[in-house]
Short mmCIF file of N, CA and C in Angstrom, two decimals:
data_model
loop_
_atom_site.label_atom_id
_atom_site.label_comp_id
_atom_site.label_asym_id
_atom_site.label_seq_id
_atom_site.Cartn_x
_atom_site.Cartn_y
_atom_site.Cartn_z
N MET A 68 -39.02 -63.08 19.07
CA MET A 68 -37.88 -63.76 18.49
C MET A 68 -37.14 -64.50 19.59
N ASP A 69 -37.84 -65.34 20.31
CA ASP A 69 -37.24 -66.04 21.41
C ASP A 69 -36.56 -67.33 20.96
N GLN A 70 -36.89 -67.80 19.78
CA GLN A 70 -36.28 -69.03 19.29
C GLN A 70 -35.25 -68.70 18.23
N THR A 71 -34.20 -69.52 18.18
CA THR A 71 -33.17 -69.34 17.17
C THR A 71 -33.72 -69.75 15.81
N ASP A 72 -34.19 -70.94 15.72
CA ASP A 72 -34.78 -71.46 14.49
C ASP A 72 -36.15 -72.01 14.88
N SER A 73 -36.98 -72.25 13.91
CA SER A 73 -38.26 -72.86 14.23
C SER A 73 -38.58 -73.92 13.20
N THR A 74 -39.27 -74.94 13.65
CA THR A 74 -39.73 -76.00 12.77
C THR A 74 -41.24 -75.96 12.83
N ILE A 75 -41.86 -75.75 11.68
CA ILE A 75 -43.31 -75.62 11.65
C ILE A 75 -43.89 -76.41 10.50
N GLY A 76 -45.15 -76.76 10.64
CA GLY A 76 -45.87 -77.40 9.56
C GLY A 76 -46.58 -76.35 8.73
N HIS A 77 -46.52 -76.47 7.45
CA HIS A 77 -47.20 -75.53 6.55
C HIS A 77 -47.61 -76.31 5.32
N ASP A 78 -48.88 -76.31 5.06
CA ASP A 78 -49.42 -77.04 3.91
C ASP A 78 -49.03 -78.52 3.93
N GLY A 79 -49.00 -79.10 5.14
CA GLY A 79 -48.70 -80.52 5.28
C GLY A 79 -47.23 -80.87 5.22
N VAL A 80 -46.36 -79.87 5.14
CA VAL A 80 -44.92 -80.11 5.07
C VAL A 80 -44.26 -79.47 6.29
N VAL A 81 -43.37 -80.22 6.94
CA VAL A 81 -42.62 -79.68 8.08
C VAL A 81 -41.38 -78.99 7.53
N THR A 82 -41.21 -77.74 7.93
CA THR A 82 -40.11 -76.93 7.42
C THR A 82 -39.33 -76.33 8.59
N THR A 83 -38.02 -76.36 8.53
CA THR A 83 -37.19 -75.69 9.52
C THR A 83 -36.76 -74.35 8.94
N ILE A 84 -37.03 -73.29 9.68
CA ILE A 84 -36.65 -71.95 9.28
C ILE A 84 -35.34 -71.62 10.01
N ALA A 85 -34.30 -71.34 9.26
CA ALA A 85 -32.97 -71.05 9.82
C ALA A 85 -32.81 -69.54 10.02
N ARG A 86 -33.49 -69.01 11.03
CA ARG A 86 -33.48 -67.57 11.26
C ARG A 86 -32.08 -66.99 11.41
N HIS A 87 -31.22 -67.72 12.08
CA HIS A 87 -29.87 -67.21 12.36
C HIS A 87 -29.07 -66.92 11.09
N ARG A 88 -29.45 -67.53 9.99
CA ARG A 88 -28.72 -67.30 8.74
C ARG A 88 -28.97 -65.92 8.13
N THR A 89 -29.97 -65.22 8.63
CA THR A 89 -30.26 -63.89 8.07
C THR A 89 -29.32 -62.82 8.61
N ALA A 90 -28.60 -63.10 9.70
CA ALA A 90 -27.68 -62.11 10.28
C ALA A 90 -26.52 -61.86 9.32
N MET A 91 -26.32 -60.58 9.02
CA MET A 91 -25.26 -60.20 8.08
C MET A 91 -24.00 -59.80 8.84
N SER A 92 -22.88 -59.87 8.15
CA SER A 92 -21.63 -59.31 8.68
C SER A 92 -21.36 -58.03 7.90
N ARG A 93 -21.14 -56.94 8.65
CA ARG A 93 -20.90 -55.64 8.03
C ARG A 93 -19.73 -54.95 8.72
N SER A 94 -19.08 -54.09 7.99
CA SER A 94 -18.02 -53.26 8.58
C SER A 94 -18.50 -51.81 8.67
N PHE A 95 -19.80 -51.60 8.52
CA PHE A 95 -20.40 -50.28 8.55
C PHE A 95 -21.73 -50.39 9.29
N LEU A 96 -22.30 -49.26 9.66
CA LEU A 96 -23.59 -49.26 10.35
C LEU A 96 -24.72 -49.73 9.43
N SER A 97 -25.68 -50.39 10.02
CA SER A 97 -26.88 -50.78 9.28
C SER A 97 -27.64 -49.53 8.85
N ARG A 98 -28.48 -49.67 7.84
CA ARG A 98 -29.27 -48.53 7.35
C ARG A 98 -30.09 -47.87 8.46
N PRO A 99 -30.79 -48.64 9.31
CA PRO A 99 -31.57 -47.97 10.36
C PRO A 99 -30.70 -47.16 11.32
N MET A 100 -29.56 -47.69 11.68
CA MET A 100 -28.67 -46.97 12.60
C MET A 100 -28.01 -45.77 11.89
N GLN A 101 -27.69 -45.92 10.62
CA GLN A 101 -27.18 -44.77 9.87
C GLN A 101 -28.21 -43.65 9.84
N GLN A 102 -29.47 -44.02 9.59
CA GLN A 102 -30.54 -43.03 9.53
C GLN A 102 -30.75 -42.36 10.87
N ALA A 103 -30.79 -43.15 11.95
CA ALA A 103 -30.98 -42.59 13.29
C ALA A 103 -29.82 -41.65 13.66
N HIS A 104 -28.61 -42.02 13.27
CA HIS A 104 -27.44 -41.16 13.52
C HIS A 104 -27.58 -39.85 12.73
N ALA A 105 -27.92 -39.96 11.46
CA ALA A 105 -28.07 -38.77 10.62
C ALA A 105 -29.19 -37.86 11.13
N ASP A 106 -30.23 -38.45 11.72
CA ASP A 106 -31.36 -37.68 12.23
C ASP A 106 -31.12 -37.16 13.65
N GLY A 107 -29.95 -37.43 14.20
CA GLY A 107 -29.61 -36.92 15.53
C GLY A 107 -30.25 -37.66 16.68
N LEU A 108 -30.74 -38.88 16.43
CA LEU A 108 -31.38 -39.65 17.50
C LEU A 108 -30.40 -40.38 18.39
N LEU A 109 -29.18 -40.58 17.93
CA LEU A 109 -28.16 -41.24 18.73
C LEU A 109 -27.28 -40.16 19.35
N THR A 110 -27.33 -40.08 20.67
CA THR A 110 -26.52 -39.08 21.36
C THR A 110 -25.57 -39.75 22.33
N ASP A 111 -24.56 -39.01 22.75
CA ASP A 111 -23.61 -39.58 23.69
C ASP A 111 -24.18 -39.66 25.11
N THR A 112 -25.38 -39.10 25.33
CA THR A 112 -25.99 -39.18 26.66
C THR A 112 -27.09 -40.23 26.74
N ASP A 113 -27.56 -40.73 25.60
CA ASP A 113 -28.60 -41.76 25.58
C ASP A 113 -27.99 -43.13 25.36
N ASP A 114 -28.48 -44.12 26.14
CA ASP A 114 -28.05 -45.48 25.91
C ASP A 114 -28.88 -46.08 24.78
N ILE A 115 -28.31 -47.10 24.14
CA ILE A 115 -28.91 -47.73 22.96
C ILE A 115 -28.97 -49.24 23.20
N PHE A 116 -30.05 -49.85 22.78
CA PHE A 116 -30.17 -51.31 22.84
C PHE A 116 -30.57 -51.83 21.48
N ASP A 117 -29.86 -52.85 21.00
CA ASP A 117 -30.12 -53.46 19.70
C ASP A 117 -30.82 -54.80 19.92
N TYR A 118 -32.14 -54.82 19.73
CA TYR A 118 -32.96 -56.00 19.94
C TYR A 118 -32.92 -56.86 18.68
N GLY A 119 -32.23 -58.00 18.77
CA GLY A 119 -32.01 -58.83 17.59
C GLY A 119 -30.77 -58.35 16.87
N CYS A 120 -29.68 -58.21 17.62
CA CYS A 120 -28.45 -57.56 17.14
C CYS A 120 -27.64 -58.38 16.15
N GLY A 121 -28.06 -59.61 15.87
CA GLY A 121 -27.30 -60.43 14.93
C GLY A 121 -25.89 -60.65 15.42
N LYS A 122 -24.94 -60.42 14.57
CA LYS A 122 -23.53 -60.66 14.91
C LYS A 122 -22.89 -59.49 15.66
N GLY A 123 -23.67 -58.43 15.92
CA GLY A 123 -23.20 -57.35 16.76
C GLY A 123 -22.39 -56.27 16.08
N ASP A 124 -22.49 -56.17 14.76
CA ASP A 124 -21.69 -55.17 14.03
C ASP A 124 -22.05 -53.73 14.42
N ASP A 125 -23.34 -53.42 14.58
CA ASP A 125 -23.72 -52.08 15.00
C ASP A 125 -23.20 -51.79 16.41
N ILE A 126 -23.24 -52.78 17.26
CA ILE A 126 -22.74 -52.61 18.62
C ILE A 126 -21.25 -52.29 18.60
N ARG A 127 -20.49 -53.05 17.86
CA ARG A 127 -19.03 -52.80 17.78
C ARG A 127 -18.73 -51.41 17.20
N THR A 128 -19.42 -51.07 16.12
CA THR A 128 -19.17 -49.78 15.47
C THR A 128 -19.52 -48.61 16.39
N LEU A 129 -20.73 -48.66 16.97
CA LEU A 129 -21.15 -47.56 17.83
C LEU A 129 -20.37 -47.50 19.13
N SER A 130 -20.01 -48.65 19.69
CA SER A 130 -19.14 -48.65 20.88
C SER A 130 -17.81 -47.99 20.56
N GLY A 131 -17.27 -48.29 19.40
CA GLY A 131 -16.01 -47.70 18.97
C GLY A 131 -16.08 -46.20 18.80
N LEU A 132 -17.30 -45.70 18.58
CA LEU A 132 -17.51 -44.25 18.44
C LEU A 132 -17.86 -43.60 19.77
N GLY A 133 -17.87 -44.39 20.84
CA GLY A 133 -18.10 -43.84 22.17
C GLY A 133 -19.53 -43.91 22.68
N TYR A 134 -20.42 -44.57 21.95
CA TYR A 134 -21.80 -44.68 22.41
C TYR A 134 -21.93 -45.82 23.43
N THR A 135 -22.90 -45.69 24.32
CA THR A 135 -23.24 -46.75 25.26
C THR A 135 -24.30 -47.61 24.60
N ILE A 136 -23.95 -48.83 24.25
CA ILE A 136 -24.86 -49.70 23.50
C ILE A 136 -24.68 -51.15 23.94
N ALA A 137 -25.79 -51.86 23.98
CA ALA A 137 -25.79 -53.30 24.28
C ALA A 137 -26.76 -53.94 23.29
N GLY A 138 -26.77 -55.26 23.26
CA GLY A 138 -27.68 -55.94 22.36
C GLY A 138 -27.95 -57.36 22.78
N TRP A 139 -28.98 -57.90 22.20
CA TRP A 139 -29.40 -59.29 22.43
C TRP A 139 -29.81 -59.88 21.11
N ASP A 140 -29.53 -61.17 20.94
CA ASP A 140 -29.95 -61.92 19.76
C ASP A 140 -30.18 -63.37 20.18
N PRO A 141 -31.26 -64.00 19.73
CA PRO A 141 -31.56 -65.36 20.17
C PRO A 141 -30.53 -66.41 19.74
N HIS A 142 -29.76 -66.13 18.71
CA HIS A 142 -28.75 -67.08 18.26
C HIS A 142 -27.33 -66.61 18.58
N HIS A 143 -27.02 -65.38 18.22
CA HIS A 143 -25.66 -64.89 18.33
C HIS A 143 -25.32 -64.31 19.70
N ALA A 144 -26.31 -63.90 20.48
CA ALA A 144 -26.06 -63.33 21.81
C ALA A 144 -27.21 -63.68 22.76
N PRO A 145 -27.54 -64.98 22.89
CA PRO A 145 -28.71 -65.38 23.67
C PRO A 145 -28.55 -65.18 25.18
N ASP A 146 -27.33 -65.12 25.66
CA ASP A 146 -27.10 -64.97 27.10
C ASP A 146 -27.07 -63.51 27.54
N ASN A 147 -27.07 -62.60 26.59
CA ASN A 147 -27.10 -61.18 26.94
C ASN A 147 -28.50 -60.84 27.45
N PRO A 148 -28.58 -59.99 28.46
CA PRO A 148 -29.90 -59.59 28.94
C PRO A 148 -30.55 -58.59 27.98
N THR A 149 -31.86 -58.56 27.99
CA THR A 149 -32.57 -57.51 27.27
C THR A 149 -32.70 -56.35 28.25
N LEU A 150 -32.33 -55.16 27.79
CA LEU A 150 -32.24 -54.00 28.67
C LEU A 150 -33.10 -52.85 28.18
N LYS A 151 -33.67 -52.13 29.12
CA LYS A 151 -34.34 -50.88 28.76
C LYS A 151 -33.28 -49.89 28.31
N ALA A 152 -33.64 -49.07 27.33
CA ALA A 152 -32.71 -48.06 26.83
C ALA A 152 -33.50 -46.90 26.24
N ALA A 153 -32.84 -45.76 26.16
CA ALA A 153 -33.48 -44.59 25.55
C ALA A 153 -33.83 -44.88 24.10
N VAL A 154 -32.89 -45.47 23.37
CA VAL A 154 -33.10 -45.79 21.96
C VAL A 154 -32.98 -47.30 21.79
N VAL A 155 -34.02 -47.90 21.23
CA VAL A 155 -34.01 -49.33 20.95
C VAL A 155 -34.15 -49.51 19.45
N ASN A 156 -33.34 -50.38 18.89
CA ASN A 156 -33.39 -50.70 17.46
C ASN A 156 -33.86 -52.14 17.30
N ILE A 157 -34.91 -52.32 16.50
CA ILE A 157 -35.33 -53.67 16.10
C ILE A 157 -35.22 -53.66 14.58
N GLY A 158 -33.97 -53.80 14.13
CA GLY A 158 -33.63 -53.62 12.73
C GLY A 158 -33.64 -54.91 11.93
N TYR A 159 -34.53 -54.98 10.98
CA TYR A 159 -34.66 -56.13 10.09
C TYR A 159 -34.82 -57.43 10.88
N VAL A 160 -35.61 -57.36 11.93
CA VAL A 160 -35.92 -58.53 12.75
C VAL A 160 -37.31 -59.04 12.43
N ILE A 161 -38.27 -58.15 12.40
CA ILE A 161 -39.65 -58.61 12.23
C ILE A 161 -39.87 -59.30 10.89
N ASN A 162 -39.09 -58.95 9.89
CA ASN A 162 -39.29 -59.55 8.57
C ASN A 162 -38.73 -60.97 8.47
N VAL A 163 -37.99 -61.46 9.48
CA VAL A 163 -37.45 -62.82 9.41
C VAL A 163 -38.22 -63.79 10.30
N ILE A 164 -39.26 -63.32 10.96
CA ILE A 164 -40.06 -64.18 11.84
C ILE A 164 -41.30 -64.62 11.07
N GLU A 165 -41.41 -65.91 10.85
CA GLU A 165 -42.48 -66.44 10.00
C GLU A 165 -43.83 -66.53 10.70
N ASP A 166 -43.85 -66.52 12.00
CA ASP A 166 -45.10 -66.60 12.75
C ASP A 166 -45.60 -65.18 13.07
N PRO A 167 -46.74 -64.78 12.50
CA PRO A 167 -47.22 -63.42 12.71
C PRO A 167 -47.41 -63.04 14.18
N ALA A 168 -47.87 -63.97 15.01
CA ALA A 168 -48.06 -63.67 16.43
C ALA A 168 -46.71 -63.44 17.12
N GLU A 169 -45.73 -64.25 16.80
CA GLU A 169 -44.40 -64.09 17.38
C GLU A 169 -43.75 -62.80 16.88
N ARG A 170 -44.00 -62.46 15.64
CA ARG A 170 -43.50 -61.21 15.06
C ARG A 170 -44.02 -60.02 15.87
N ALA A 171 -45.32 -60.03 16.14
CA ALA A 171 -45.92 -58.95 16.93
C ALA A 171 -45.36 -58.92 18.35
N THR A 172 -45.15 -60.09 18.93
CA THR A 172 -44.59 -60.16 20.28
C THR A 172 -43.19 -59.55 20.32
N ALA A 173 -42.38 -59.81 19.31
CA ALA A 173 -41.03 -59.24 19.26
C ALA A 173 -41.10 -57.72 19.24
N LEU A 174 -42.00 -57.16 18.43
CA LEU A 174 -42.14 -55.71 18.37
C LEU A 174 -42.62 -55.16 19.71
N LYS A 175 -43.59 -55.82 20.33
CA LYS A 175 -44.08 -55.38 21.64
C LYS A 175 -42.96 -55.40 22.68
N LYS A 176 -42.13 -56.43 22.65
CA LYS A 176 -41.02 -56.51 23.62
C LYS A 176 -40.03 -55.37 23.40
N ALA A 177 -39.71 -55.09 22.15
CA ALA A 177 -38.78 -53.99 21.86
C ALA A 177 -39.37 -52.66 22.30
N TRP A 178 -40.66 -52.46 22.05
CA TRP A 178 -41.34 -51.23 22.44
C TRP A 178 -41.34 -51.08 23.96
N ALA A 179 -41.54 -52.19 24.68
CA ALA A 179 -41.54 -52.16 26.15
C ALA A 179 -40.17 -51.78 26.71
N LEU A 180 -39.11 -52.09 25.99
CA LEU A 180 -37.75 -51.76 26.44
C LEU A 180 -37.39 -50.30 26.16
N THR A 181 -38.18 -49.64 25.32
CA THR A 181 -37.88 -48.28 24.86
C THR A 181 -38.33 -47.25 25.88
N THR A 182 -37.40 -46.32 26.22
CA THR A 182 -37.80 -45.21 27.09
C THR A 182 -37.93 -43.90 26.32
N LYS A 183 -37.40 -43.84 25.11
CA LYS A 183 -37.46 -42.59 24.34
C LYS A 183 -37.85 -42.85 22.87
N THR A 184 -37.04 -43.61 22.12
CA THR A 184 -37.26 -43.81 20.69
C THR A 184 -37.05 -45.27 20.29
N LEU A 185 -37.99 -45.81 19.53
CA LEU A 185 -37.85 -47.14 18.94
C LEU A 185 -37.63 -46.98 17.45
N ILE A 186 -36.62 -47.67 16.93
CA ILE A 186 -36.33 -47.69 15.49
C ILE A 186 -36.80 -49.05 14.98
N VAL A 187 -37.72 -49.04 14.03
CA VAL A 187 -38.26 -50.28 13.45
C VAL A 187 -37.94 -50.28 11.97
N SER A 188 -37.40 -51.39 11.48
CA SER A 188 -37.15 -51.47 10.04
C SER A 188 -37.45 -52.88 9.54
N ALA A 189 -37.81 -52.93 8.27
CA ALA A 189 -38.08 -54.21 7.61
C ALA A 189 -37.86 -54.04 6.12
N ARG A 190 -37.74 -55.15 5.44
CA ARG A 190 -37.55 -55.12 3.99
C ARG A 190 -38.87 -54.82 3.29
N LEU A 191 -38.76 -54.16 2.16
CA LEU A 191 -39.93 -53.73 1.42
C LEU A 191 -40.16 -54.54 0.15
N THR A 192 -41.37 -54.48 -0.35
CA THR A 192 -41.76 -55.27 -1.52
C THR A 192 -40.98 -54.90 -2.78
N TRP A 193 -40.41 -53.70 -2.85
CA TRP A 193 -39.65 -53.33 -4.04
C TRP A 193 -38.21 -53.82 -3.97
N ASP A 194 -37.85 -54.53 -2.90
CA ASP A 194 -36.53 -55.13 -2.77
C ASP A 194 -36.32 -56.11 -3.93
N PRO A 195 -35.13 -56.14 -4.53
CA PRO A 195 -34.89 -57.05 -5.67
C PRO A 195 -35.16 -58.52 -5.34
N ASP A 196 -35.07 -58.91 -4.07
CA ASP A 196 -35.28 -60.30 -3.69
C ASP A 196 -36.72 -60.61 -3.29
N ALA A 197 -37.61 -59.65 -3.38
CA ALA A 197 -38.97 -59.80 -2.87
C ALA A 197 -39.73 -60.97 -3.51
N ASN A 198 -39.38 -61.37 -4.70
CA ASN A 198 -40.07 -62.48 -5.35
C ASN A 198 -39.22 -63.74 -5.42
N ALA A 199 -38.05 -63.71 -4.77
CA ALA A 199 -37.18 -64.89 -4.75
C ALA A 199 -37.74 -65.94 -3.79
N GLY A 200 -37.37 -67.17 -3.99
CA GLY A 200 -37.83 -68.24 -3.13
C GLY A 200 -39.26 -68.62 -3.45
N LYS A 201 -39.89 -69.31 -2.50
CA LYS A 201 -41.25 -69.76 -2.74
C LYS A 201 -42.18 -69.20 -1.67
N PRO A 202 -43.45 -68.99 -2.01
CA PRO A 202 -44.40 -68.47 -1.03
C PRO A 202 -44.46 -69.36 0.20
N PHE A 203 -44.53 -68.70 1.36
CA PHE A 203 -44.59 -69.43 2.63
C PHE A 203 -45.32 -68.53 3.63
N GLY A 204 -46.49 -68.94 4.07
CA GLY A 204 -47.26 -68.10 4.99
C GLY A 204 -47.52 -66.75 4.33
N ASP A 205 -47.18 -65.67 5.05
CA ASP A 205 -47.38 -64.34 4.48
C ASP A 205 -46.09 -63.76 3.91
N GLY A 206 -45.11 -64.64 3.65
CA GLY A 206 -43.83 -64.18 3.11
C GLY A 206 -43.25 -65.16 2.12
N ARG A 207 -41.93 -65.28 2.16
CA ARG A 207 -41.21 -66.15 1.21
C ARG A 207 -40.21 -67.01 1.97
N LEU A 208 -40.06 -68.24 1.55
CA LEU A 208 -39.02 -69.14 2.05
C LEU A 208 -37.88 -69.06 1.05
N THR A 209 -36.71 -68.66 1.52
CA THR A 209 -35.58 -68.45 0.62
C THR A 209 -34.84 -69.75 0.35
N SER A 210 -33.95 -69.72 -0.61
CA SER A 210 -33.18 -70.91 -0.98
C SER A 210 -32.21 -71.32 0.13
N THR A 211 -31.92 -70.42 1.07
CA THR A 211 -31.02 -70.75 2.18
C THR A 211 -31.78 -71.20 3.42
N GLY A 212 -33.10 -71.38 3.29
CA GLY A 212 -33.89 -71.88 4.41
C GLY A 212 -34.31 -70.80 5.40
N THR A 213 -34.25 -69.55 4.98
CA THR A 213 -34.70 -68.46 5.84
C THR A 213 -36.07 -67.99 5.37
N PHE A 214 -36.70 -67.18 6.19
CA PHE A 214 -38.00 -66.60 5.86
C PHE A 214 -37.84 -65.10 5.72
N GLN A 215 -38.56 -64.51 4.79
CA GLN A 215 -38.59 -63.06 4.63
C GLN A 215 -40.03 -62.63 4.39
N LYS A 216 -40.45 -61.66 5.19
CA LYS A 216 -41.74 -61.00 4.98
C LYS A 216 -41.42 -59.63 4.41
N TYR A 217 -41.92 -59.35 3.23
CA TYR A 217 -41.71 -58.06 2.59
C TYR A 217 -42.98 -57.23 2.75
N TYR A 218 -42.81 -55.97 3.10
CA TYR A 218 -43.92 -55.06 3.35
C TYR A 218 -43.94 -53.95 2.32
N THR A 219 -45.12 -53.38 2.08
CA THR A 219 -45.16 -52.06 1.45
C THR A 219 -44.90 -51.07 2.58
N GLN A 220 -44.52 -49.86 2.25
CA GLN A 220 -44.28 -48.84 3.27
C GLN A 220 -45.54 -48.63 4.12
N GLU A 221 -46.68 -48.55 3.47
CA GLU A 221 -47.93 -48.31 4.17
C GLU A 221 -48.32 -49.50 5.05
N GLU A 222 -48.11 -50.70 4.54
CA GLU A 222 -48.43 -51.91 5.30
C GLU A 222 -47.58 -51.98 6.56
N LEU A 223 -46.29 -51.67 6.45
CA LEU A 223 -45.40 -51.70 7.61
C LEU A 223 -45.84 -50.66 8.63
N ARG A 224 -46.11 -49.45 8.17
CA ARG A 224 -46.57 -48.38 9.07
C ARG A 224 -47.85 -48.80 9.80
N ASP A 225 -48.80 -49.32 9.05
CA ASP A 225 -50.08 -49.70 9.64
C ASP A 225 -49.92 -50.87 10.61
N TRP A 226 -49.05 -51.80 10.29
CA TRP A 226 -48.82 -52.94 11.18
C TRP A 226 -48.18 -52.48 12.47
N VAL A 227 -47.16 -51.63 12.39
CA VAL A 227 -46.50 -51.09 13.59
C VAL A 227 -47.53 -50.36 14.45
N THR A 228 -48.39 -49.58 13.83
CA THR A 228 -49.44 -48.86 14.56
C THR A 228 -50.38 -49.84 15.26
N SER A 229 -50.80 -50.88 14.55
CA SER A 229 -51.75 -51.84 15.13
C SER A 229 -51.14 -52.62 16.30
N VAL A 230 -49.86 -52.90 16.25
CA VAL A 230 -49.20 -53.68 17.31
C VAL A 230 -48.88 -52.81 18.52
N THR A 231 -48.42 -51.59 18.30
CA THR A 231 -47.96 -50.75 19.41
C THR A 231 -49.02 -49.76 19.90
N GLY A 232 -50.01 -49.49 19.07
CA GLY A 232 -50.99 -48.47 19.42
C GLY A 232 -50.48 -47.06 19.19
N GLN A 233 -49.30 -46.94 18.59
CA GLN A 233 -48.68 -45.64 18.31
C GLN A 233 -48.42 -45.53 16.82
N ARG A 234 -48.71 -44.37 16.27
CA ARG A 234 -48.43 -44.15 14.84
C ARG A 234 -46.96 -43.76 14.69
N PRO A 235 -46.19 -44.51 13.92
CA PRO A 235 -44.77 -44.20 13.77
C PRO A 235 -44.54 -43.04 12.80
N VAL A 236 -43.36 -42.47 12.91
CA VAL A 236 -42.92 -41.41 12.02
C VAL A 236 -42.02 -42.05 10.97
N THR A 237 -42.25 -41.74 9.70
CA THR A 237 -41.43 -42.28 8.63
C THR A 237 -40.06 -41.61 8.64
N ALA A 238 -39.01 -42.42 8.69
CA ALA A 238 -37.64 -41.91 8.65
C ALA A 238 -37.06 -42.07 7.25
N ALA A 239 -37.34 -43.19 6.61
CA ALA A 239 -36.82 -43.54 5.29
C ALA A 239 -37.62 -44.74 4.81
N PRO A 240 -37.48 -45.13 3.56
CA PRO A 240 -38.19 -46.34 3.13
C PRO A 240 -37.83 -47.53 4.01
N GLY A 241 -38.85 -48.15 4.59
CA GLY A 241 -38.66 -49.32 5.43
C GLY A 241 -38.16 -49.03 6.82
N ILE A 242 -38.07 -47.76 7.22
CA ILE A 242 -37.56 -47.38 8.54
C ILE A 242 -38.53 -46.40 9.19
N PHE A 243 -38.94 -46.72 10.40
CA PHE A 243 -39.86 -45.88 11.17
C PHE A 243 -39.32 -45.63 12.56
N TYR A 244 -39.74 -44.50 13.14
CA TYR A 244 -39.44 -44.17 14.53
C TYR A 244 -40.75 -44.10 15.30
N LEU A 245 -40.71 -44.60 16.53
CA LEU A 245 -41.83 -44.41 17.47
C LEU A 245 -41.24 -43.68 18.68
N PHE A 246 -41.97 -42.69 19.14
CA PHE A 246 -41.49 -41.89 20.27
C PHE A 246 -42.39 -42.10 21.47
N LYS A 247 -41.78 -42.25 22.64
CA LYS A 247 -42.54 -42.38 23.90
C LYS A 247 -42.87 -41.00 24.40
#
């Protein structure tokens, strides 16, 4: 996820994918971070890195709770360094990258930054929006010009395994943990 947006040709049509538009604003923790907190993976002694942090809501919330956390995002925080951390979150990032090779590279980079636990999450095919928009590559082009790749739980698990060489542990629907 090194580019903010991408312009690609698909079926003879040039399309700009507005990746930055997928970042949400929240006043609460994201589902992956809520799950990791509930499972005891976030501790006051482990540092956390949010790879593809969007607008930084998880960073603000967890910092406010006393956790050591940093993040990087190609659009919202491009000047922040990518840092090794005990816990790395790549939350709802891989599903917005329309290029499968770049998607795999993003996961590999997040895994390389991980010293203890990687949290991987993506949207699933049973999501109410899974059939919205029009087919594009292996996913959907939304009405707002973003891309979404929806996975089955098994497909996501198998893809994470194939990219990292490690079989992830299921935490919740659409959320997996990988341990070093």
